[in-house]
Short mmCIF file of C-alpha atoms in Angstrom, two decimals:
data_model
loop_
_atom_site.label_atom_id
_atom_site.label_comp_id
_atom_site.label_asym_id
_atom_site.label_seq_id
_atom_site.Cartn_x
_atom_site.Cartn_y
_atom_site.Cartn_z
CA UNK M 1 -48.94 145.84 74.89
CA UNK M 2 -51.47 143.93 73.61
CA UNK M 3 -54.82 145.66 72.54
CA UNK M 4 -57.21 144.34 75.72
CA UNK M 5 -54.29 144.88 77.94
CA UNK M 6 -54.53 148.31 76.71
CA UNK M 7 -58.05 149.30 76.47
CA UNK M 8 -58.94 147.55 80.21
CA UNK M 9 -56.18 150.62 81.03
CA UNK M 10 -57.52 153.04 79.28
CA UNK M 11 -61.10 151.88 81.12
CA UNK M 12 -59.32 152.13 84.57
CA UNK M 13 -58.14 155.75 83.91
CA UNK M 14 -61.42 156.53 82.65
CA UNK M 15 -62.58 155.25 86.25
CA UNK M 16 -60.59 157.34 87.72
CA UNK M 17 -57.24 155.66 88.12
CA UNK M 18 -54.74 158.41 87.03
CA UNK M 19 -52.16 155.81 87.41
CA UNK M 20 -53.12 153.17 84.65
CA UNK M 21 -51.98 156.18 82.44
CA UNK M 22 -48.61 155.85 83.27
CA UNK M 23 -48.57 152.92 81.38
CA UNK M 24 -50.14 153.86 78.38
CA UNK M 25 -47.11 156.87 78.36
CA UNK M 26 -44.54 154.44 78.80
CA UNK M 27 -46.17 152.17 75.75
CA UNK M 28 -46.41 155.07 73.58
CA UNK M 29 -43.81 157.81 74.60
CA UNK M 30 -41.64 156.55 72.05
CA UNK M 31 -43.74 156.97 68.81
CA UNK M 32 -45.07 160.42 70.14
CA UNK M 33 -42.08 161.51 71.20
CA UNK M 34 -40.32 160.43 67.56
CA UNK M 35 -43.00 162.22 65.70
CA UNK M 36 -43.23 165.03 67.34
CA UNK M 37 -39.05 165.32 66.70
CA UNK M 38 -39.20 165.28 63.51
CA UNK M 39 -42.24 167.60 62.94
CA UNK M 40 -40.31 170.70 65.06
CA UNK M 41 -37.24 169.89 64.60
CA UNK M 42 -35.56 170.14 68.08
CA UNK M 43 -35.98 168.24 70.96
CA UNK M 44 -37.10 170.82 73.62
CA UNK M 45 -40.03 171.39 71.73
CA UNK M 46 -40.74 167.83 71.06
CA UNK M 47 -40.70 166.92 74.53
CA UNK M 48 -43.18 170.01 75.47
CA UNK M 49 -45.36 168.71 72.35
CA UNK M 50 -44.91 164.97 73.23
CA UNK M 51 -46.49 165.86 77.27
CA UNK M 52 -48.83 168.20 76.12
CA UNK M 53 -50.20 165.81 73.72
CA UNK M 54 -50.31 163.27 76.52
CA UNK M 55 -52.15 165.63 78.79
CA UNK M 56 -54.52 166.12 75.83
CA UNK M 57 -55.18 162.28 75.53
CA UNK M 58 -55.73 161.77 79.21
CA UNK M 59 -57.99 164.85 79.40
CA UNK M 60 -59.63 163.87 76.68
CA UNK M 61 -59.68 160.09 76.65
CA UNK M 62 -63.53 159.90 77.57
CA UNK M 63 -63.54 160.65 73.29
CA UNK M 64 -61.94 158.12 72.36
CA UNK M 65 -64.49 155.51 71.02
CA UNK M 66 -61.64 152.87 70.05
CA UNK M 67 -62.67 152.51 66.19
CA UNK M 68 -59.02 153.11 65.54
CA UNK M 69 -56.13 152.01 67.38
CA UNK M 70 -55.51 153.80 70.78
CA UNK M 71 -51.77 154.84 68.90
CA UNK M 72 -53.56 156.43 65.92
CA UNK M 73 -55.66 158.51 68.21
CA UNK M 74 -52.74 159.48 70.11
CA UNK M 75 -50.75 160.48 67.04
CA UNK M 76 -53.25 162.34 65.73
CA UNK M 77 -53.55 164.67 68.86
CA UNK M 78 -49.40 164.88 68.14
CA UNK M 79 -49.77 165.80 64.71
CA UNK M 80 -52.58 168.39 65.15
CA UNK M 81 -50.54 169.76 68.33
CA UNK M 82 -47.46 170.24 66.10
CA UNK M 83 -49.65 171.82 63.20
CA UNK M 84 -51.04 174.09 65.37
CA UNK M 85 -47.36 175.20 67.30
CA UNK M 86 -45.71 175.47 63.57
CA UNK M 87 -48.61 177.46 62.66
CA UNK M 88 -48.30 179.71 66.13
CA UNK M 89 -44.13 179.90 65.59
CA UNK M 90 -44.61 180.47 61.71
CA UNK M 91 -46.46 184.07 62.76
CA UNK M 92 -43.54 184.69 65.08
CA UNK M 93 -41.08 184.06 63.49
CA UNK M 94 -39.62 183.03 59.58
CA UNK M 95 -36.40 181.60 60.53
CA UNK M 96 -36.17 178.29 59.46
CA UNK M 97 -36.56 175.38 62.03
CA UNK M 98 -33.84 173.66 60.20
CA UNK M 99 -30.98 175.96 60.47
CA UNK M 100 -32.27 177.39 63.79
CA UNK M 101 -31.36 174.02 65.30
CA UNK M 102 -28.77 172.64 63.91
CA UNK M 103 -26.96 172.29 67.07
CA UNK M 104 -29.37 170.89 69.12
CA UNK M 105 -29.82 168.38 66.43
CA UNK M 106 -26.53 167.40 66.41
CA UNK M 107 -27.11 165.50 69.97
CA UNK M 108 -30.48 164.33 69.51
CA UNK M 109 -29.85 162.17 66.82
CA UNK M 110 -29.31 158.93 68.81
CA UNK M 111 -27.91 156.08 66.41
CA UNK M 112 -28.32 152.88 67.98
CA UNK M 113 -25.90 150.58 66.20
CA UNK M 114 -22.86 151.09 68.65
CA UNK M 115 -20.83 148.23 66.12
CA UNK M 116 -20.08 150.47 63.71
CA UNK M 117 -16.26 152.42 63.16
CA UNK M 118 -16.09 155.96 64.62
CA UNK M 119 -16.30 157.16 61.00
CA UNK M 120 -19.61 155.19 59.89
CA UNK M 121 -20.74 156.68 63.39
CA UNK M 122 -19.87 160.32 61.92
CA UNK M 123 -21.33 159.48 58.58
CA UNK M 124 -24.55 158.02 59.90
CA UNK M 125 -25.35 161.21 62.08
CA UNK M 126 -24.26 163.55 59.14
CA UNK M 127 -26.87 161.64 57.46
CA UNK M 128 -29.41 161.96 60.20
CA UNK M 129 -28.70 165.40 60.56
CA UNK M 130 -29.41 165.74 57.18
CA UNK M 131 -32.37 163.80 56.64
CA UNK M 132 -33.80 166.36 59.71
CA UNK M 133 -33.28 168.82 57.76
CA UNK M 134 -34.58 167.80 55.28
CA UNK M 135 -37.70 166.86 56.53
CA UNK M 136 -37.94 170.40 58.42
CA UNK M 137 -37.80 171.54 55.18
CA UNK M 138 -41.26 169.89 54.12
CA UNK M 139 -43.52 172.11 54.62
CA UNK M 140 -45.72 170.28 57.74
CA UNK M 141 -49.15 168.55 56.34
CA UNK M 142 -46.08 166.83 53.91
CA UNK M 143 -44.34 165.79 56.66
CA UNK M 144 -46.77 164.68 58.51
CA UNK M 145 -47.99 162.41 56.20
CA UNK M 146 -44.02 160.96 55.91
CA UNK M 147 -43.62 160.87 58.86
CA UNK M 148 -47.01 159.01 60.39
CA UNK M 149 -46.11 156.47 57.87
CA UNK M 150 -41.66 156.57 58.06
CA UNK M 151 -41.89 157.00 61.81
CA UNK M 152 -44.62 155.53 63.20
CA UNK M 153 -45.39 152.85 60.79
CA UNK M 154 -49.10 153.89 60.05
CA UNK M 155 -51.00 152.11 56.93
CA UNK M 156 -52.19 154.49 54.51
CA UNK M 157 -55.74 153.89 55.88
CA UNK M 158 -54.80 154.56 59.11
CA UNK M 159 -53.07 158.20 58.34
CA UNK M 160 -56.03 159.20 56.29
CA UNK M 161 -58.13 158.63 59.44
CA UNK M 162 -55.47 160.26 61.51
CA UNK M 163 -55.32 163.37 59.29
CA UNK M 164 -58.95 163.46 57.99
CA UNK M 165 -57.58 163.07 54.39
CA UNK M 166 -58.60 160.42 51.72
CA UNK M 167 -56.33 157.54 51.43
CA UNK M 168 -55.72 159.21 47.42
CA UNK M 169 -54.41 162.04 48.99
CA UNK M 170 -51.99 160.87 51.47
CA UNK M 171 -51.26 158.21 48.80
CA UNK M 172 -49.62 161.21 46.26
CA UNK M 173 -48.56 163.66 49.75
CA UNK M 174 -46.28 160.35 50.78
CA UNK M 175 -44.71 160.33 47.49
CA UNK M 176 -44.89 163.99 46.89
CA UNK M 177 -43.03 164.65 50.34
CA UNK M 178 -40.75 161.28 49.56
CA UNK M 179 -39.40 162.27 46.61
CA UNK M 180 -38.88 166.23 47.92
CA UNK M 181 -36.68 164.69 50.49
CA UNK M 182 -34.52 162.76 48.40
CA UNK M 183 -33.62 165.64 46.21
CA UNK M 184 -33.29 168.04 49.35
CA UNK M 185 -30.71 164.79 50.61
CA UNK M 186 -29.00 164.87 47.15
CA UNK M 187 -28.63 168.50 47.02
CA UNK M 188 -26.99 167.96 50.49
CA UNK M 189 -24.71 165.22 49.31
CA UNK M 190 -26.46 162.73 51.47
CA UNK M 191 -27.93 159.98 49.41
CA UNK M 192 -24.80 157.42 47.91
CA UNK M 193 -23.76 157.90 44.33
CA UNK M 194 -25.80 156.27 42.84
CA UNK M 195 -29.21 157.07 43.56
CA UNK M 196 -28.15 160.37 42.76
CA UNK M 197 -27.34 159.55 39.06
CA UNK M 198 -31.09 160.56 38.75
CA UNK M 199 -30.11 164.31 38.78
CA UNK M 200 -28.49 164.06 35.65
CA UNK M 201 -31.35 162.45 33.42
CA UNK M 202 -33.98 162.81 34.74
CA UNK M 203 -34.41 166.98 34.67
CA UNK M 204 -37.29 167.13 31.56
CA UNK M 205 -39.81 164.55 32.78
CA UNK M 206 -40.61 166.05 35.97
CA UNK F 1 -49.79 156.83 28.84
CA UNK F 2 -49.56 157.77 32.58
CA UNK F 3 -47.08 160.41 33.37
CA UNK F 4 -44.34 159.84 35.62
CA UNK F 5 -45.78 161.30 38.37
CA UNK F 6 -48.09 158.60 39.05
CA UNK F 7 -45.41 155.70 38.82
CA UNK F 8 -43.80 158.08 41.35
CA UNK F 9 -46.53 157.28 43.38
CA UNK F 10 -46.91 153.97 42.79
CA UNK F 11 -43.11 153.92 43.53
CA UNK F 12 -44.09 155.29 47.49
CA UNK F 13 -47.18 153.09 47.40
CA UNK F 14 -45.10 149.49 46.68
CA UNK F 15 -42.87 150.48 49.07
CA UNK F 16 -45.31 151.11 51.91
CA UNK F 17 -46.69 147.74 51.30
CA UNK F 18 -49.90 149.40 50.26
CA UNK F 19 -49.71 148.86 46.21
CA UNK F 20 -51.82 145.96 45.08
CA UNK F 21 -50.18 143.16 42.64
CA UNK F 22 -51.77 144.40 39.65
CA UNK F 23 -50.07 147.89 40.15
CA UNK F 24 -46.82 146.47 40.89
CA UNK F 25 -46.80 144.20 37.76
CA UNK F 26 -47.47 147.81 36.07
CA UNK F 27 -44.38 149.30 38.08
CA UNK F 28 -42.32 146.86 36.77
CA UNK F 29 -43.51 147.08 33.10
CA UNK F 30 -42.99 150.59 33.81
CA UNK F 31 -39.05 150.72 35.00
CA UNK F 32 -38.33 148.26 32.05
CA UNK F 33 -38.34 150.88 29.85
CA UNK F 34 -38.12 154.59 32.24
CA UNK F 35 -34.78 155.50 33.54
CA UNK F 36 -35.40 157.82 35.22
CA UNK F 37 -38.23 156.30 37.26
CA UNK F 38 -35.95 153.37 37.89
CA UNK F 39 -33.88 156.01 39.21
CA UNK F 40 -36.24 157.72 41.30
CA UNK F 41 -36.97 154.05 42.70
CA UNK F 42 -33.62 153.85 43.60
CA UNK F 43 -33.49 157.18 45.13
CA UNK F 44 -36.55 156.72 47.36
CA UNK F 45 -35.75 152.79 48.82
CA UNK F 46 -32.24 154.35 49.62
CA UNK F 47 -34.08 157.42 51.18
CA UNK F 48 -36.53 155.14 53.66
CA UNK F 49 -33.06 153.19 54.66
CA UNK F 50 -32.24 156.13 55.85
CA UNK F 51 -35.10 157.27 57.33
CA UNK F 52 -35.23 153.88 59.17
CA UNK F 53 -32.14 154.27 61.09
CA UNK F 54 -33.12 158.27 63.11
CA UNK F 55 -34.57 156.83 65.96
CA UNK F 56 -34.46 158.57 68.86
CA UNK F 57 -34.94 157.62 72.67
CA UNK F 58 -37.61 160.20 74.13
CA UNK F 59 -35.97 161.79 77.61
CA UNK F 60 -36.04 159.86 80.52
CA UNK F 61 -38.20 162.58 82.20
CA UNK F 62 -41.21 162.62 80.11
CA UNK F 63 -43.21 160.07 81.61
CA UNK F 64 -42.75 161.55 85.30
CA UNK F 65 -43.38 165.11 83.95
CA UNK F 66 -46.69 163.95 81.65
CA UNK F 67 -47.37 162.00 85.26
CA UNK F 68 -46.78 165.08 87.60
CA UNK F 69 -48.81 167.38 85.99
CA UNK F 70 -51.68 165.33 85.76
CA UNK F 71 -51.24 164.14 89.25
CA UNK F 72 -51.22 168.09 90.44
CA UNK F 73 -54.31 168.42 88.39
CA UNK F 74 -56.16 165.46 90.30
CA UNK F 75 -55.12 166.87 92.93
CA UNK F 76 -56.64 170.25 92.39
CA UNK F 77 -59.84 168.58 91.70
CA UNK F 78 -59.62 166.56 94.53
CA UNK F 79 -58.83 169.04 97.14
CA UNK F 80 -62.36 170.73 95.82
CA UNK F 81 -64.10 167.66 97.79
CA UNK F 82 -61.63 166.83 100.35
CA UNK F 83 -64.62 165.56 102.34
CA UNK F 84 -64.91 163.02 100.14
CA UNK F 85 -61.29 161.88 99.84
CA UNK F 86 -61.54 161.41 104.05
CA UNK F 87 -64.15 159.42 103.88
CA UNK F 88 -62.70 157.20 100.99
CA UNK F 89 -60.65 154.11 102.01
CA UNK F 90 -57.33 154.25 101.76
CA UNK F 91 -55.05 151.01 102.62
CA UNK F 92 -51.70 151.07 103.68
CA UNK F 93 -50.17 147.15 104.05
CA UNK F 94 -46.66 146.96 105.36
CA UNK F 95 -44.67 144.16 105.04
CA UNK F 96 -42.02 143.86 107.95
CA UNK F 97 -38.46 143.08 107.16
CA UNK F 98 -36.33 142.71 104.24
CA UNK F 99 -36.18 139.65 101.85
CA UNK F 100 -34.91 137.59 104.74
CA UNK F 101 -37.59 138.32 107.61
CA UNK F 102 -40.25 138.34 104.58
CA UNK F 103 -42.58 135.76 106.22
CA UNK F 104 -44.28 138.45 108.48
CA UNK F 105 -46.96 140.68 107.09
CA UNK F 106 -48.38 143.63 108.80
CA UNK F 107 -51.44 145.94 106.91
CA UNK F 108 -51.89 149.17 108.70
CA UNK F 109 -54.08 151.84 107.72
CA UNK F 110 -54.34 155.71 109.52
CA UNK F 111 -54.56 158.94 108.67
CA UNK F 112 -50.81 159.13 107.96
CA UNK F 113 -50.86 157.21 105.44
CA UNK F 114 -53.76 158.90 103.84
CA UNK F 115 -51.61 162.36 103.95
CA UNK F 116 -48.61 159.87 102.71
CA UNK F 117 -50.40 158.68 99.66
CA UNK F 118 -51.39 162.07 98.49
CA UNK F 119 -47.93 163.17 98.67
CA UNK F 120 -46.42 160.51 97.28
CA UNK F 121 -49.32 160.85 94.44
CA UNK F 122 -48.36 164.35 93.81
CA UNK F 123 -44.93 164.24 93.86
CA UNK F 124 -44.00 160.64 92.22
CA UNK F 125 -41.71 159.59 89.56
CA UNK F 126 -42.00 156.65 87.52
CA UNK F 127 -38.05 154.86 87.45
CA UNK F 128 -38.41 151.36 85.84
CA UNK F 129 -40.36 148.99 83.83
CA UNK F 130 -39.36 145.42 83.42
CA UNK F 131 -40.63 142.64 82.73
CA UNK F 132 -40.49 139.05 83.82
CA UNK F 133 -41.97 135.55 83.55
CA UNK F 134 -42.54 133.69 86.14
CA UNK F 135 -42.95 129.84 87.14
CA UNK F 136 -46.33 128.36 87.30
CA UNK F 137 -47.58 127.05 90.89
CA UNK F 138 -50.09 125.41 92.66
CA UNK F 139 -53.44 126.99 93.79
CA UNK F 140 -53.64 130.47 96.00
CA UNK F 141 -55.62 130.12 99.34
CA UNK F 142 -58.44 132.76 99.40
CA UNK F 143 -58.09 135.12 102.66
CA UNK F 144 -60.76 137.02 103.35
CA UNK F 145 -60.41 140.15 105.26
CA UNK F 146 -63.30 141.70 106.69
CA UNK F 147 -64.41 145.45 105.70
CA UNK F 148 -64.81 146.20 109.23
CA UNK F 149 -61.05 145.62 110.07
CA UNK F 150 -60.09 147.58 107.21
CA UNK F 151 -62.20 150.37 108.37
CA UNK F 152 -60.97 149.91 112.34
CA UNK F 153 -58.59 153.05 112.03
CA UNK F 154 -55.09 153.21 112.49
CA UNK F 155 -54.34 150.31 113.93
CA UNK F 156 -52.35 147.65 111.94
CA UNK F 157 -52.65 144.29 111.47
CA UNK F 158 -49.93 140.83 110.81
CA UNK F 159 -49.93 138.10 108.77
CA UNK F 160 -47.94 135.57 109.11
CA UNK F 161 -47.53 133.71 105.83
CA UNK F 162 -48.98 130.05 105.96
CA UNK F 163 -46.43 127.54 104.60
CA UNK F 164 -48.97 125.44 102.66
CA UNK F 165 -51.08 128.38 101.33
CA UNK F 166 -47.47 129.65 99.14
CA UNK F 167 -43.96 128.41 99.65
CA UNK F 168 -42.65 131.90 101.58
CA UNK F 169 -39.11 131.99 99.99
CA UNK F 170 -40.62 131.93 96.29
CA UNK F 171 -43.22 134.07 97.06
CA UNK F 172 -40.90 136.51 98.22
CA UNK F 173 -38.46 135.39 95.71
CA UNK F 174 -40.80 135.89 92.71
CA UNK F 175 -41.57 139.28 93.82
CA UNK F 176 -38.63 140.41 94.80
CA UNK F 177 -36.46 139.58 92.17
CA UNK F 178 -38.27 142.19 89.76
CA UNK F 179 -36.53 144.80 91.10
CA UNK F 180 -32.26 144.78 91.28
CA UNK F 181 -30.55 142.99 94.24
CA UNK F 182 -30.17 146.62 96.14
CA UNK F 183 -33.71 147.31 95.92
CA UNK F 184 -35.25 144.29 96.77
CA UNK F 185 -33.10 144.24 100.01
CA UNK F 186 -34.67 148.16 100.70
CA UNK F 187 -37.96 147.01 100.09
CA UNK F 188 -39.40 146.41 103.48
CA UNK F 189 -42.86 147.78 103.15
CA UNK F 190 -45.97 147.97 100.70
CA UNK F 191 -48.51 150.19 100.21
CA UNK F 192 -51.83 150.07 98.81
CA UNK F 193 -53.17 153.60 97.85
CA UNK F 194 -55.61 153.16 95.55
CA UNK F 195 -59.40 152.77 97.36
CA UNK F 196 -60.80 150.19 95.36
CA UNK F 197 -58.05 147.58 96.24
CA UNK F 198 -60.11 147.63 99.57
CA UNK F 199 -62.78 146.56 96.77
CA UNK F 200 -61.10 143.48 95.97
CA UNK F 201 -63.41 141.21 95.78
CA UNK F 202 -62.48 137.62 97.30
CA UNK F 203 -64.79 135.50 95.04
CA UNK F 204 -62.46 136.56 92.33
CA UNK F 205 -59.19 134.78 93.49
CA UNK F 206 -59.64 131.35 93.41
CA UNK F 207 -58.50 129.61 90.46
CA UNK F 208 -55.26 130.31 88.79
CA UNK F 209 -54.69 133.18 86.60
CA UNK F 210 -53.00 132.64 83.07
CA UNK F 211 -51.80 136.09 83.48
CA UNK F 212 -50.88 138.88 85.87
CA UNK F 213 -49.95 142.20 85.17
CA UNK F 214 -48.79 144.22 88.72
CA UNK F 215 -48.59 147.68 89.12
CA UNK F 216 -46.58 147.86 92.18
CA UNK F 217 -46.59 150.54 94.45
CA UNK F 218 -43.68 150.21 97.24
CA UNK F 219 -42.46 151.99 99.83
CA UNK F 220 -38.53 152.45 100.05
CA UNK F 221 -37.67 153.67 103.65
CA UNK F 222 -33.77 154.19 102.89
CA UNK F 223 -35.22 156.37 99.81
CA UNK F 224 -38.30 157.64 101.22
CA UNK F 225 -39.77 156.61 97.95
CA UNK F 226 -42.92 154.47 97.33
CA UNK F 227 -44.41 152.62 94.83
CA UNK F 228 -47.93 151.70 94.21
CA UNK F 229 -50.03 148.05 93.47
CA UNK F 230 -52.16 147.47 90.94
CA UNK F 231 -52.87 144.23 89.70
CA UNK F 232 -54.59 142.77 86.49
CA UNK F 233 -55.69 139.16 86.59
CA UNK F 234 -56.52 137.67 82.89
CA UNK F 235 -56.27 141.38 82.17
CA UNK F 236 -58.87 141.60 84.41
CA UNK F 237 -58.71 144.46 87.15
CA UNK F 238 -58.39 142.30 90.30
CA UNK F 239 -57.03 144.50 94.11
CA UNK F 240 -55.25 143.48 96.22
CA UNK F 241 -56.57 143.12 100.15
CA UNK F 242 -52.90 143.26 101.44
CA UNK F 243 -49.63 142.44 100.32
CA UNK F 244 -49.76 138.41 101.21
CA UNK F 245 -52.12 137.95 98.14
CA UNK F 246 -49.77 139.81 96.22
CA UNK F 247 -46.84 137.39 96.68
CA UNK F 248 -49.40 134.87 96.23
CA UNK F 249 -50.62 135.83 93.25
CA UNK F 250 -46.79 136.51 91.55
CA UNK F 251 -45.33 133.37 93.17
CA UNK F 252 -48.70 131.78 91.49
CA UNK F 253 -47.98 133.01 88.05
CA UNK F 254 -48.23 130.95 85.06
CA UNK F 255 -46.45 132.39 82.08
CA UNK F 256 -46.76 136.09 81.30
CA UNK F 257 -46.29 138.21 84.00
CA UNK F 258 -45.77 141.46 82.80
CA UNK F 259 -44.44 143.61 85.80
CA UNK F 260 -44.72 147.57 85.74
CA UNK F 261 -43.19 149.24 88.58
CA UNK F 262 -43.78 152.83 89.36
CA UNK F 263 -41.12 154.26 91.52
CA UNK F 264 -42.69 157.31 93.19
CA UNK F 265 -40.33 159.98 95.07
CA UNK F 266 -41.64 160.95 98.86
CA UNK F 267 -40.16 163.48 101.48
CA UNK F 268 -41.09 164.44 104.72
#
């Protein structure tokens, strides 16, 4: 959707046409949707973050002033929606989101490439599975940050506006929370053989 | 000398996109002579591949449920000044007939269809988006339609479709063949809910638009379903009076018609 396309609906909503939102959902219900996956970890509570967060932008869409993109905006109503549910659900409970849903994972983890042998298929969702859990195991401004930027494709200019940070900082959380996944995916036996010759020697410069 | 830590970061950076030239001529001076940052490198490009490939589709339902409930919340607000909503306009245009008995045209407007529209409003779905291009065509014939027939009440009113104003079948055929072969065939009527398309303004729809985008709006009597019209001209909000303009107007297009159809659930 181009950007004019996009603001003359946001403009008609604002006028009062509930129904030019409908498109803005469709446009966007991926990315949300994605990012607010991967931030709880299951997919019933992505899909109650990803409407809420929609509700959100269409109650509050008389805010948005269009210095950043309309996607930015929405994705950082996600982000601050899934910060503040982790937050809620870390005071309830201490399980971890990881474990917790490892089943529910298991189906949500939709691998597009349909040429591939049964067993790549396997592998590839063992992977996923394992690259969920290892971002669930981020703790969530880290993810967020990977995410915003893995996910939804976000410059880091655009995530420091997003997240209120300075570009610096999500510069060194990106790599931080990068390099914390990789060794969580080693650990796991889920990054090839030879990425993982770092464990050996690299142990004294960390 | 720079700890590791910070070609670690550079690492993320030059992968994002976001290091500049000078830092990646340092990153590279940099792995020369650090295993295990050329390591790490490795570790973190095979780590975004992976990344890259955990898409997954959001549920088919969350645009109609993100839709519902903030239909039902209009609707709350609404039914605080239901006074208003009477008095607003509210056009219902029916087109008579299937694809084959498409050249007749009949825009009705009552009550009914004010009690329809809310209901369909509160309780719709959204089913499909496509998109098409369609083929350039000569100039659209304004019809004006007087306010005062809109506002006459219940009774309805036909068109018939003037051959030199739009070839019928293409008209029809332009607009029709958006939806799937079954559909088009159920589709024998349209409705306008949305007030303002009685706002349409008729100096508007003269010359030619580059580019349409419809929000359509139809109602599916085998289904009981409907489907609302909105149209964008230029990306310019343009209504329609009635459902001959429509056709018109997609039977008109030049290249980049972009065609959003909301398929909205109805019962009795």
């Amino acid at each position: 959707m181009d950007r004019e396309l996009e603001n003359r609906l946001i403009k008609r909503v604002l006028k009062g046409d509930t129904e030019a939102f409908s498109a803005l959902v469709m446009e966007y219900q991926s990315p949300v949707y994605n990012l607010a996956l991967r931030m709880m970890g299951n997919r019933e509570d992505a899909e109650d973050i990803a409407q809420e967060s929609f509700i959100k932008a269409y109650n509050s869409l008389s805010s948005f002033k269009g210095t950043a993109s309309f996607q930015s905006w929405l994705l950082r109503i996600v982000t601050n929606t899934c910060l503040d549910e982790l937050r809620k659900s870390k005071n309830r409970r201490t399980v971890s989101l990881s474990v917790e849903n490892e089943d529910e994972q298991t189906e949500q983890l939709d691998i597009a490439d349909t040429s591939l042998s049964p067993d790549e298929l396997l592998d590839r969702k063992l992977t996923a599975e394992s690259v969920q859990r290892g971002i669930a195991a981020l703790s969530p401004e880290f993810r967020a940050v990977l995410l915003l930027r893995e996910i939804n494709g976000l410059s880091y200019d655009e995530i420091g506006k997003t997240l209120g940070l300075e570009e610096g900082t999500v510069k060194s959380r990106i790599a931080r929370a990068r390099k914390r996944l990789c060794e969580f995916l080693i650990r796991d036996g889920n990054i090839p053989e030879r990425y993982s010759s770092i464990k050996k020697n690299g142990g004294d410069n960390r | 000398m720079k700890d590791c830590q910070y070609y670690i970061e550079l690492i993320s950076a030059e992968l994002d996109g976001e290091a500049t030239q000078e830092q990646r001529s340092e990153l590279a001076a940099h792995l020369e002579g650090c295993a295990y940052c050329r390591g790490i490198y490795e570790m973190l490009h095979g780590c975004t591949a992976l990344l890259d490939e955990t898409v997954a589709e959001p549920p088919e339902s969350l645009c109609e449920n993100v839709m519902g409930e903030i239909r039902r919340a209009e609707l709350r607000k609404k039914r605080g000044r239901r006074s208003i909503i009477a008095l607003a306009a509210c056009a219902a245009i029916v087109i008579i007939g299937g694809v084959s008995i498409m050249g007749t045209w009949r825009a009705g407007r009552s009550d009914a269809a004010v009690y329809s529209m809310e209901r369909a409003v509160s309780e719709s779905a959204v089913e499909e988006v496509c998109e098409i291009a369609a083929a350039p065509a000569a100039a659209c014939a304004p019809e004006p339609e007087s306010e005062e027939d809109f506002d006459a009440g219940s009774r309805s009113y036909e068109y018939e479709l003037s051959e030199e104003s739009v070839p019928q079948e293409r008209a029809a055929g332009a607009y029709m063949q958006n939806y799937s072969d079954d559909l088009a065939r159920q589709c024998t009527e349209i409705y306008l809910a949305d007030d303002e398309i009685l706002a349409y303004i008729s100096e508007k729809e003269t010359s030619l638009p580059e580019t349409a985008t419809l929000y359509a709006k139809m109602y599916i009597p085998q289904n009981n379903e409907y489907l609302s019209v909105l149209l964008y001209l230029d990306g310019e909000e343009a209504y329609c009076e009635n459902a001959n303009k429509i056709c018109k107007i997609v039977g008109l297009n030049a290249s980049d018609i972009f065609y959003f159809v909301e398929m909205h659930s109805f019962s009795q």
